[in-house]
Short mmCIF file of C-alpha atoms (C1' of nucleotides) in Angstrom, two decimals:
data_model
loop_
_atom_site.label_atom_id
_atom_site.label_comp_id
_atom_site.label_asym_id
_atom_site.label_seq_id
_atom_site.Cartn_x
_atom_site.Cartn_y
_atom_site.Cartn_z
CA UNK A 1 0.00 0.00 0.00
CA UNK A 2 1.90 2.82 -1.48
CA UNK A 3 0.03 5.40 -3.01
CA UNK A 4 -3.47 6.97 -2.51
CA UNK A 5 -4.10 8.67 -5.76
CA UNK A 6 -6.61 6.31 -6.70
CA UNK A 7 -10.52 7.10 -5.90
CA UNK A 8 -12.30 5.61 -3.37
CA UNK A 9 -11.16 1.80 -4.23
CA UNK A 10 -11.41 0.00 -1.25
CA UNK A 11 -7.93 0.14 -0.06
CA UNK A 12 -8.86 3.83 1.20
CA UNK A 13 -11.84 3.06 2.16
CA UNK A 14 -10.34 0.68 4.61
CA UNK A 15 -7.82 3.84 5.66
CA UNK A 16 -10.01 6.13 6.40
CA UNK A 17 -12.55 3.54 8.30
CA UNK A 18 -9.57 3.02 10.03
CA UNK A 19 -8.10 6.35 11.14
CA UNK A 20 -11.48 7.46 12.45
CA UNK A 21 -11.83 4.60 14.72
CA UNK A 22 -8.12 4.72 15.57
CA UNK A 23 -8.30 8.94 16.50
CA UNK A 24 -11.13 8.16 18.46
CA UNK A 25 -10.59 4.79 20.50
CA UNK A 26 -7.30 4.11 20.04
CA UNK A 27 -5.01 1.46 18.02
CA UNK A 28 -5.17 -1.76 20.45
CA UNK A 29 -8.82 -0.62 21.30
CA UNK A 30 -9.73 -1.16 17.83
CA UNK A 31 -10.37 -4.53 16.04
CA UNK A 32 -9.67 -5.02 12.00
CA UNK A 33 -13.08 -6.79 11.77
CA UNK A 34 -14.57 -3.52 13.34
CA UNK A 35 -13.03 -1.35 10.82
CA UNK A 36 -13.82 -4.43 8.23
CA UNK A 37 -17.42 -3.24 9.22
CA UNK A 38 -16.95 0.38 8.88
CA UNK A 39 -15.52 -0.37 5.48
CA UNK A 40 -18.60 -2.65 4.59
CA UNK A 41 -15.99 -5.06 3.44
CA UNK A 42 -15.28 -8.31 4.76
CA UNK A 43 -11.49 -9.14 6.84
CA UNK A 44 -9.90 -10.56 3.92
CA UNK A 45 -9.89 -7.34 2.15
CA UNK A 46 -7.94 -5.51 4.63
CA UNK A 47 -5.20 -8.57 4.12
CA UNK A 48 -5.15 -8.89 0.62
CA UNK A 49 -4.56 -4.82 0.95
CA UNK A 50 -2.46 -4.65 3.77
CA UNK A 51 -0.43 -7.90 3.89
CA UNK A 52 1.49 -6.76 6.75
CA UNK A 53 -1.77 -6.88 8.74
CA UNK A 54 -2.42 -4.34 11.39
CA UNK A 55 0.96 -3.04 11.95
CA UNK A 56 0.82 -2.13 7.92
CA UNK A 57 -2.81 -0.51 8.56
CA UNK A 58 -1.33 1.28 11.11
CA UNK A 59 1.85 2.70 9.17
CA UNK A 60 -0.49 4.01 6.64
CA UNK A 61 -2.97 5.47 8.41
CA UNK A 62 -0.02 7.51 10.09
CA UNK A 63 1.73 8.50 6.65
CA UNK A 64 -1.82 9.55 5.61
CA UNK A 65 -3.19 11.24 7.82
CA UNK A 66 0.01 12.50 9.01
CA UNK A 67 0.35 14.31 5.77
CA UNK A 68 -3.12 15.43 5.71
CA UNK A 69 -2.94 17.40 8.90
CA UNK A 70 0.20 19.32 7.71
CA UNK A 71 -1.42 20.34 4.34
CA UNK A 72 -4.37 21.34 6.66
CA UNK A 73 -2.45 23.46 8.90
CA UNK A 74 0.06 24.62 6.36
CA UNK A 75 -3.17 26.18 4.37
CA UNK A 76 -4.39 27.75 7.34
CA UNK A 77 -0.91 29.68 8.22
CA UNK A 78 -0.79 30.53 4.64
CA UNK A 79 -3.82 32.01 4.37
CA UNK A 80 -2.96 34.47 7.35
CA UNK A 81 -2.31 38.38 6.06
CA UNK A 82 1.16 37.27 8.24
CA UNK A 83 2.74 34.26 10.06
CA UNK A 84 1.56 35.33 13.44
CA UNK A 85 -2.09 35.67 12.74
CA UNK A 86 -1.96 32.98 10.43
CA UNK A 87 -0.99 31.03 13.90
CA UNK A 88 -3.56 32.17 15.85
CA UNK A 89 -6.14 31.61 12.93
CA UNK A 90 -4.74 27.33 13.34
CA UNK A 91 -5.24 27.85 16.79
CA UNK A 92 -8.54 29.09 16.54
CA UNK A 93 -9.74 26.35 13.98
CA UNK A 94 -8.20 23.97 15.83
CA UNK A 95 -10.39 24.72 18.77
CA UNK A 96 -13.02 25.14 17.02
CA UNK A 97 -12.93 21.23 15.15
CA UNK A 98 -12.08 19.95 18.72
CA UNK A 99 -15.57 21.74 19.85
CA UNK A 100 -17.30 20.84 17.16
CA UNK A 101 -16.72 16.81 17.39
CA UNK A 102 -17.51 16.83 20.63
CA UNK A 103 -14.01 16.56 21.52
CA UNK A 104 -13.32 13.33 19.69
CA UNK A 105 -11.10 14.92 16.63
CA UNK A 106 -7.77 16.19 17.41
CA UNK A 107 -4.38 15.58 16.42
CA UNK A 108 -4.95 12.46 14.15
CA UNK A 109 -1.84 10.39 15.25
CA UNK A 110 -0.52 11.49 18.72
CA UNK A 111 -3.08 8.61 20.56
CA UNK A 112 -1.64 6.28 18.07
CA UNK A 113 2.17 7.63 18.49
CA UNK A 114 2.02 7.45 21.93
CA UNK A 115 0.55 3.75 22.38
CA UNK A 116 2.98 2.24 20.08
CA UNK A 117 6.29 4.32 20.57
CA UNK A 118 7.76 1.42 22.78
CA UNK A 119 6.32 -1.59 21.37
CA UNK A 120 6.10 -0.97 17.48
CA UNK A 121 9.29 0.47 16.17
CA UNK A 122 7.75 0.33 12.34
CA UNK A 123 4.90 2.51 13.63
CA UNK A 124 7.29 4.60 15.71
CA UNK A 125 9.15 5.50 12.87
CA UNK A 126 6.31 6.55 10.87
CA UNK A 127 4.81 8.67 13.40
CA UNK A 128 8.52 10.27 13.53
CA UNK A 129 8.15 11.02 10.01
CA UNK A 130 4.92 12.86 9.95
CA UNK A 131 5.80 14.74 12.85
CA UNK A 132 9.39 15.52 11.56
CA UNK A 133 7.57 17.31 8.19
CA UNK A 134 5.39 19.01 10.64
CA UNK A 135 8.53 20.82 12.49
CA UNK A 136 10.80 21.07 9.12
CA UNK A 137 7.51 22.77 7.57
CA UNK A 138 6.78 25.21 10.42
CA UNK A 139 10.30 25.87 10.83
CA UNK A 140 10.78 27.03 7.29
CA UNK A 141 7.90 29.68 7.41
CA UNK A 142 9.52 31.39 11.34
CA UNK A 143 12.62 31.18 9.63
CA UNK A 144 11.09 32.92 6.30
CA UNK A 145 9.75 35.31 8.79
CA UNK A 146 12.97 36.88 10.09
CA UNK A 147 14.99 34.49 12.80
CA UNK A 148 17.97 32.55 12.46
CA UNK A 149 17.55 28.64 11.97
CA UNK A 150 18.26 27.49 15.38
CA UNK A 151 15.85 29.36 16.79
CA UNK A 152 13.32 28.84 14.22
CA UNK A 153 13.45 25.17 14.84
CA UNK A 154 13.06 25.24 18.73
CA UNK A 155 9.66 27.62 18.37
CA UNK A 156 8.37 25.25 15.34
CA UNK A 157 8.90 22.57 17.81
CA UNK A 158 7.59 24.75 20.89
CA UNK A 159 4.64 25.96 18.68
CA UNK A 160 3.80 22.24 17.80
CA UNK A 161 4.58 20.97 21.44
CA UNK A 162 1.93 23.67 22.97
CA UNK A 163 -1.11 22.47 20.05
CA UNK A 164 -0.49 18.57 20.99
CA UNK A 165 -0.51 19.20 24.89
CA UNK A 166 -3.59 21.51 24.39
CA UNK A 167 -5.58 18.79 22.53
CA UNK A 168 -4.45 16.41 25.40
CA UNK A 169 -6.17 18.73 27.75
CA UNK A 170 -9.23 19.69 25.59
CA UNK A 171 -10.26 16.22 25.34
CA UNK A 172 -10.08 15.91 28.99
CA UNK A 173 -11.35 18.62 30.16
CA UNK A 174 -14.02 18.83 27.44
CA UNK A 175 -12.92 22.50 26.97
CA UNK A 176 -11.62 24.71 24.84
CA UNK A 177 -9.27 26.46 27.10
CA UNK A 178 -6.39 25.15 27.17
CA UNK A 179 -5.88 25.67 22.90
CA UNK A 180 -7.09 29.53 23.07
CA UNK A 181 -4.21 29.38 26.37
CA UNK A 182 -2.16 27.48 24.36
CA UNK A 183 -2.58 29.71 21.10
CA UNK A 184 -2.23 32.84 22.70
CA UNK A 185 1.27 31.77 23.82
CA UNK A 186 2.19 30.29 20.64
CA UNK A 187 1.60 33.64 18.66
CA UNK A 188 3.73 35.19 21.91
CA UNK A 189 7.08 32.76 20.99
CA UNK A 190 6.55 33.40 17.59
CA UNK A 191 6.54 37.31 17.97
CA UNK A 192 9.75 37.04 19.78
CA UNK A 193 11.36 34.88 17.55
CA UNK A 194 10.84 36.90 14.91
CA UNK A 195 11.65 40.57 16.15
CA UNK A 196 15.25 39.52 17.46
CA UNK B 1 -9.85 0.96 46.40
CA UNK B 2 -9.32 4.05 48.06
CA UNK B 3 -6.76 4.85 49.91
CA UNK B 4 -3.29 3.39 49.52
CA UNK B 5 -1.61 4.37 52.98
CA UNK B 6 -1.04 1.31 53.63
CA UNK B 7 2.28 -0.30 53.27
CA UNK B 8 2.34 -3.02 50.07
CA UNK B 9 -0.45 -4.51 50.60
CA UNK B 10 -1.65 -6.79 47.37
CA UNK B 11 -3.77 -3.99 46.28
CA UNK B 12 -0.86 -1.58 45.43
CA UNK B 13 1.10 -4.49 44.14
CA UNK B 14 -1.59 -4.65 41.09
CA UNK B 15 -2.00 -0.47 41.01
CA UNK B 16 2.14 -0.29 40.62
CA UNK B 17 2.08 -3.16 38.07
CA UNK B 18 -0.79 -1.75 36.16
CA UNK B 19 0.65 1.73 36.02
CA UNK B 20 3.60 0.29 34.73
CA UNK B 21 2.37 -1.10 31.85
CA UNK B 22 -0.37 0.63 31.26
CA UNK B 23 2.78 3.83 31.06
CA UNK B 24 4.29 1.90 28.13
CA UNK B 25 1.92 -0.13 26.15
CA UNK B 26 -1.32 2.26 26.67
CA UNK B 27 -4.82 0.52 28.54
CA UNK B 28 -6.49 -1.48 26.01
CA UNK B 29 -3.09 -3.00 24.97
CA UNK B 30 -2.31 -4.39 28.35
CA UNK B 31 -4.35 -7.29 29.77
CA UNK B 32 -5.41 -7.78 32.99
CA UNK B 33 -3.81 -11.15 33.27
CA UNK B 34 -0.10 -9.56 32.49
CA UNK B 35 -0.71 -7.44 35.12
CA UNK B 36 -1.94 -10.32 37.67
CA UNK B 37 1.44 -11.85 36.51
CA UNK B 38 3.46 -8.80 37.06
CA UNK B 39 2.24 -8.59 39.80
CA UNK B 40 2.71 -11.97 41.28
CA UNK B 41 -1.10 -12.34 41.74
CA UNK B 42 -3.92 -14.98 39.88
CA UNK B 43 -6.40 -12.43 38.10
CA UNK B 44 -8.92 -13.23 40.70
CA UNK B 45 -7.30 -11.00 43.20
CA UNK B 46 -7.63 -7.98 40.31
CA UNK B 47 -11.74 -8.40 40.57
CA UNK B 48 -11.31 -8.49 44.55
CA UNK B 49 -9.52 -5.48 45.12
CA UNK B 50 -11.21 -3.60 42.02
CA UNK B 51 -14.79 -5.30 42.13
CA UNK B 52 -15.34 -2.71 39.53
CA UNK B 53 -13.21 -4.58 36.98
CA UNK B 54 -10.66 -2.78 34.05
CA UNK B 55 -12.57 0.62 34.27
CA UNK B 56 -11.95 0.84 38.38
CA UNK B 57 -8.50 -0.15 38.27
CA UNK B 58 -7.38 2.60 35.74
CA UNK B 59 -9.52 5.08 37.29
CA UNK B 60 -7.72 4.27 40.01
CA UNK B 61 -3.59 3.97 38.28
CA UNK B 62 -4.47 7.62 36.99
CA UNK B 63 -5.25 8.99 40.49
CA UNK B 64 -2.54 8.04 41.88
CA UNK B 65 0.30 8.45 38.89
CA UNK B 66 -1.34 11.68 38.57
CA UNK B 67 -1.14 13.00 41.97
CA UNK B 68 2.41 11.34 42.34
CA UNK B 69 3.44 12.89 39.51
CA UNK B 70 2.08 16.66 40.38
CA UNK B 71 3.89 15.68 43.80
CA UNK B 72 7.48 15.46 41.78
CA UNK B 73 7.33 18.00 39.81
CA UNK B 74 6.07 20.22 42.59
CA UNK B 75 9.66 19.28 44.59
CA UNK B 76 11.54 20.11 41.35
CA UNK B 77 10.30 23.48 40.78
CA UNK B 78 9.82 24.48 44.63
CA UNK B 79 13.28 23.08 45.05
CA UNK B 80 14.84 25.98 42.67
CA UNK B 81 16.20 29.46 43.82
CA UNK B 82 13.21 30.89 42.23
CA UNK B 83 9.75 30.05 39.73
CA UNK B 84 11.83 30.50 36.34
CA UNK B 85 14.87 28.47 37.41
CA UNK B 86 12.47 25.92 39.30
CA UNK B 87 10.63 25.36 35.84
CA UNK B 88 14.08 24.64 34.39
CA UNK B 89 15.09 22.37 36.29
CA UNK B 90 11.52 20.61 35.55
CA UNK B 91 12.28 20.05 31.95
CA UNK B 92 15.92 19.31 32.52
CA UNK B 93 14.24 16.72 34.83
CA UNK B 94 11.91 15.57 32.38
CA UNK B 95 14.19 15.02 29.83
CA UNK B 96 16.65 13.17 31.70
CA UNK B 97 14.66 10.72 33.62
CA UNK B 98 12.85 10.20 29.36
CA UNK B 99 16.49 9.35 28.33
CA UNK B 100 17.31 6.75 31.10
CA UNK B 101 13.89 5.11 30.45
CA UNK B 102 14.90 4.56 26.69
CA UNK B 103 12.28 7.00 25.66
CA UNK B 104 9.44 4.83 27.65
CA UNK B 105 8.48 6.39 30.97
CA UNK B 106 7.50 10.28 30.04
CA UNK B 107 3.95 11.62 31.27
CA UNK B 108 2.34 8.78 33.62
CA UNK B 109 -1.34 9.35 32.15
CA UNK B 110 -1.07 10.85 28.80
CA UNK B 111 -1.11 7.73 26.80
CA UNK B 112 -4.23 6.74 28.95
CA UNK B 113 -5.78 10.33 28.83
CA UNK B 114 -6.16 10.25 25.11
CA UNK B 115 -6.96 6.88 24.39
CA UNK B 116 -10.51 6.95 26.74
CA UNK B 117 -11.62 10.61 26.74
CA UNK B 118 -13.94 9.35 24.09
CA UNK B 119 -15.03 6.31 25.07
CA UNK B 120 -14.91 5.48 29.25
CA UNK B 121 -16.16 8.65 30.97
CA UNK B 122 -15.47 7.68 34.40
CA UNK B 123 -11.78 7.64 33.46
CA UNK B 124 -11.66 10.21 31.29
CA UNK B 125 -12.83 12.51 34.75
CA UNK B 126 -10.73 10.76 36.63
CA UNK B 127 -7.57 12.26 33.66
CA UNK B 128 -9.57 15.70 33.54
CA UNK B 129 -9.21 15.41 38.03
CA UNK B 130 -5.55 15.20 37.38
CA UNK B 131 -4.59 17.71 35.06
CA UNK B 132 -7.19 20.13 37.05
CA UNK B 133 -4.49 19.81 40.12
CA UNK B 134 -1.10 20.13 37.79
CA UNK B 135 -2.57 23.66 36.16
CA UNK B 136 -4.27 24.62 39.99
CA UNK B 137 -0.84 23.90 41.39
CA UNK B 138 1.63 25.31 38.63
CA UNK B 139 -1.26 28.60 38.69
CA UNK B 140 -0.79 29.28 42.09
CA UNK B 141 2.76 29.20 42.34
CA UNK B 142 2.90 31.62 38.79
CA UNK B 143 0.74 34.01 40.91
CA UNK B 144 2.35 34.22 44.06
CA UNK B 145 5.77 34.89 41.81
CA UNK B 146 3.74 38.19 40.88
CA UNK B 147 1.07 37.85 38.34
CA UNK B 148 -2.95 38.49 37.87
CA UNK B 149 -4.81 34.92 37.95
CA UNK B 150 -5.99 34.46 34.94
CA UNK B 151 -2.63 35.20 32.80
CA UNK B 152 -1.48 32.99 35.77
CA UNK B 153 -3.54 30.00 34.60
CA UNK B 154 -3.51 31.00 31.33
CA UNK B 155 0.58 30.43 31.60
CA UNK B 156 0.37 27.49 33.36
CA UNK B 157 -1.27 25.68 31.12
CA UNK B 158 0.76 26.59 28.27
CA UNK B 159 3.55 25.37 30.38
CA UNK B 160 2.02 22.01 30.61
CA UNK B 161 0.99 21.86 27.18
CA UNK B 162 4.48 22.46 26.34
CA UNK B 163 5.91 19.50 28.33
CA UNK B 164 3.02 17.02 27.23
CA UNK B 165 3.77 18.18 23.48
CA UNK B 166 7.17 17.60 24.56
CA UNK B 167 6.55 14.25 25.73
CA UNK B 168 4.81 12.96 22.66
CA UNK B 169 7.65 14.31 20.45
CA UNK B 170 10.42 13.01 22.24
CA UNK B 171 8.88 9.39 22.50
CA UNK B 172 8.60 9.60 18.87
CA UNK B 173 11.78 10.54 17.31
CA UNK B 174 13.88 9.21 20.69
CA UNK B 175 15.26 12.65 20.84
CA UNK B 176 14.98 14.81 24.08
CA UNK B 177 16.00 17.96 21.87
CA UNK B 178 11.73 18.59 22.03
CA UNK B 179 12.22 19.18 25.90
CA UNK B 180 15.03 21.16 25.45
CA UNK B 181 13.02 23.40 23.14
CA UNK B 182 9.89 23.41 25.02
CA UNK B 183 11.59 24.05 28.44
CA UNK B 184 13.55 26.96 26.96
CA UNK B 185 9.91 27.95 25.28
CA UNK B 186 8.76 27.36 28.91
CA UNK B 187 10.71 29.65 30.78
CA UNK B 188 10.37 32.50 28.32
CA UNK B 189 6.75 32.48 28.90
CA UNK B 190 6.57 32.68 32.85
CA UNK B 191 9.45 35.19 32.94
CA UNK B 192 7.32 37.31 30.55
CA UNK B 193 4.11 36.67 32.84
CA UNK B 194 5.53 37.59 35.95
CA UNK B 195 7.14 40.49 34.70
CA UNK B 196 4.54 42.23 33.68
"C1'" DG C 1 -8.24 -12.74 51.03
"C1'" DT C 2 -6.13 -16.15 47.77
"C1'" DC C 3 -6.41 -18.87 43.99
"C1'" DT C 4 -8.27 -22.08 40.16
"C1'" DA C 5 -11.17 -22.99 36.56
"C1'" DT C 6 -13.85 -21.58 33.17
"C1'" DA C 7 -17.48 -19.03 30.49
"C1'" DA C 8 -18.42 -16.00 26.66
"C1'" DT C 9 -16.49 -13.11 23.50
"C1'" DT C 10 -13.13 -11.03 20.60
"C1'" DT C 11 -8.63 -10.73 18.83
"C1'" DG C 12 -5.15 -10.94 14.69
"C1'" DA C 13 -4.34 -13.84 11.17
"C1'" DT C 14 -4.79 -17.65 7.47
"C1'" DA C 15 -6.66 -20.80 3.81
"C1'" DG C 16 -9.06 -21.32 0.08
"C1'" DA C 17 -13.42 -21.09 -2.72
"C1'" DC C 18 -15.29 -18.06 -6.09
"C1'" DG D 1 -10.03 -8.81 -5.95
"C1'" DT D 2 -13.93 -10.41 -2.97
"C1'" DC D 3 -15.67 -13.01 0.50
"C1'" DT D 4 -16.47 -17.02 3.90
"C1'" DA D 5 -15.00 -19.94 7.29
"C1'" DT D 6 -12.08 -20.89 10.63
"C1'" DC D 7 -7.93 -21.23 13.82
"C1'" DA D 8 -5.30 -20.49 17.98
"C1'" DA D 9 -4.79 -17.30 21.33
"C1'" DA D 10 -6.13 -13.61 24.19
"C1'" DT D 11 -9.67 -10.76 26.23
"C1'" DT D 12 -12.83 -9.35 30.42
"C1'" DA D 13 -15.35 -11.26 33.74
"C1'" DT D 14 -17.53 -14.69 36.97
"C1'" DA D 15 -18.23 -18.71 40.21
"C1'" DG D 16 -16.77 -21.02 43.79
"C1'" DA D 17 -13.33 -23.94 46.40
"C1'" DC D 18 -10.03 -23.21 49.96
#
DNA sequence: GTCTATAATTTGATAGAC
DNA sequence: GTCTATCAAATTATAGAC
């Protein structure tokens, strides 16, 4: 499974059966014939597709969605009149899909990242890649802004670190709170970064 | 299960075990019969102390991770010349004690958090009761350094957020340069709070 | 309180017909 | 490519002896 160009075959219908049901209850929480179900395909498609079996599933639905989220967040940013209110306006969204799903959609691999990071080192790389274009992407634009690499790279990474521990809390809490907290500080590193 | 005064009794045998692997494999991953076994217990001793079955018992491993947790970081930061240096010292912590675990022992509840705020709602307010006393604790001592309330609470929890993003990232790529970044990020953001 | 045995269900995965 | 049937193992949970 390397390429999801193709339209609707059932190879991405199985995907994105499975990344819902992964964001929301968690890899191990999740059986194949449940998102077999949600596919309205029987088990033996998701092998015949994904030979590697649920580790394979799991790889893609990281790469995937992975990707997904960056192009998501990447428009938003862009769309900004500038990189720091193109910042707050992710942060803002971001709150406001987290809200709107009744705090079920957040980030669409950290559940996933986190269950498997010491037990599934094919997974654990693949969640390392998506997260790796996230910082090298953010990075760029701070550093397009006015700062010197270095620091560029620590706010991408502070920027990206303050969204993931805010969706941790949303959830939790059931609140939006902690991502308006959490955005208002981001646009604050940013600002500084920028004006040295 | 209540209380857990009392001195290693069979009760916390099974709540150490479970936190354990609950910490590195996530909840639905980890059955209860590895943690009997861990333990040194038959599975029937699980459903006497925790009559209340899987649900109880990780209600239970988040109250107490949680609240031995806040304890630990509490003696970090109170343990430091001042708020700013304290809150160093806290990610300096953080990433060291991440590196000697081979990237597997970061945030005691995270993992857990995310994969039931969805899905087990006694759990997921037993998560939300834990992170309530982190940003109540971190909030107060942001105050009393010299700051209004609500940029006090405001900061804390973008301090948290920071180290839970952290967290996630540093699991991932097996890197502790994410709490490096954050805690720099970190203390940038309470000196600017409390200098207001 | 401890421990064994087991029920009922679900898991990931495979074989093979069509 | 699709789909059915099935396997061996693991899951949560319960009943009851000791």
């Amino acid at each position: 499974m390397t390429d999801t160009t193709t339209i609707n075959p059932s190879a991405e219908r199985i995907v994105f059966a499975a990344a819902e049901l992964f964001r929301r209850q968690g890899f191990a929480a999740t059986g194949l014939k449940a998102i077999a179900t949600e596919a309205g395909l029987p088990i033996g498609s998701i092998y015949h597709h994904f030979p590697g079996g649920k580790t394979e599933l799991g790889e893609t639905v990281i790469r995937i969605t992975g990707a997904g989220f960056q192009e998501l967040v990447e428009t938003i940013i862009d769309a900004g009149t500038n990189l720091v209110s193109g910042i707050d306006d992710a942060f803002a969204g971001a709150a406001a899909t987290v809200e709107a799903s009744d705090y079920a959609d957040a980030c669409p691999i950290a559940t996933l990242a986190l269950e498997i990071a010491s037990t599934n080192e094919p997974m654990r790389q693949a969640s390392d890649r998506a997260f790796t274009g996230w910082i090298d992407a953010l990075t760029g634009r701070i550093e397009a802004a006015g700062c010197d690499r270095k620091t560029a790279r620590a706010t991408a990474i502070s920027v990206l670190s303050l969204l993931e521990g805010a969706f941790l809390f949303s959830r939790a809490s059931r609140s939006v709170e902690p991502l308006h907290a959490a955005g208002t500080s981001a646009v604050a590193l940013v600002r500084a970064a920028i004006s040295d």
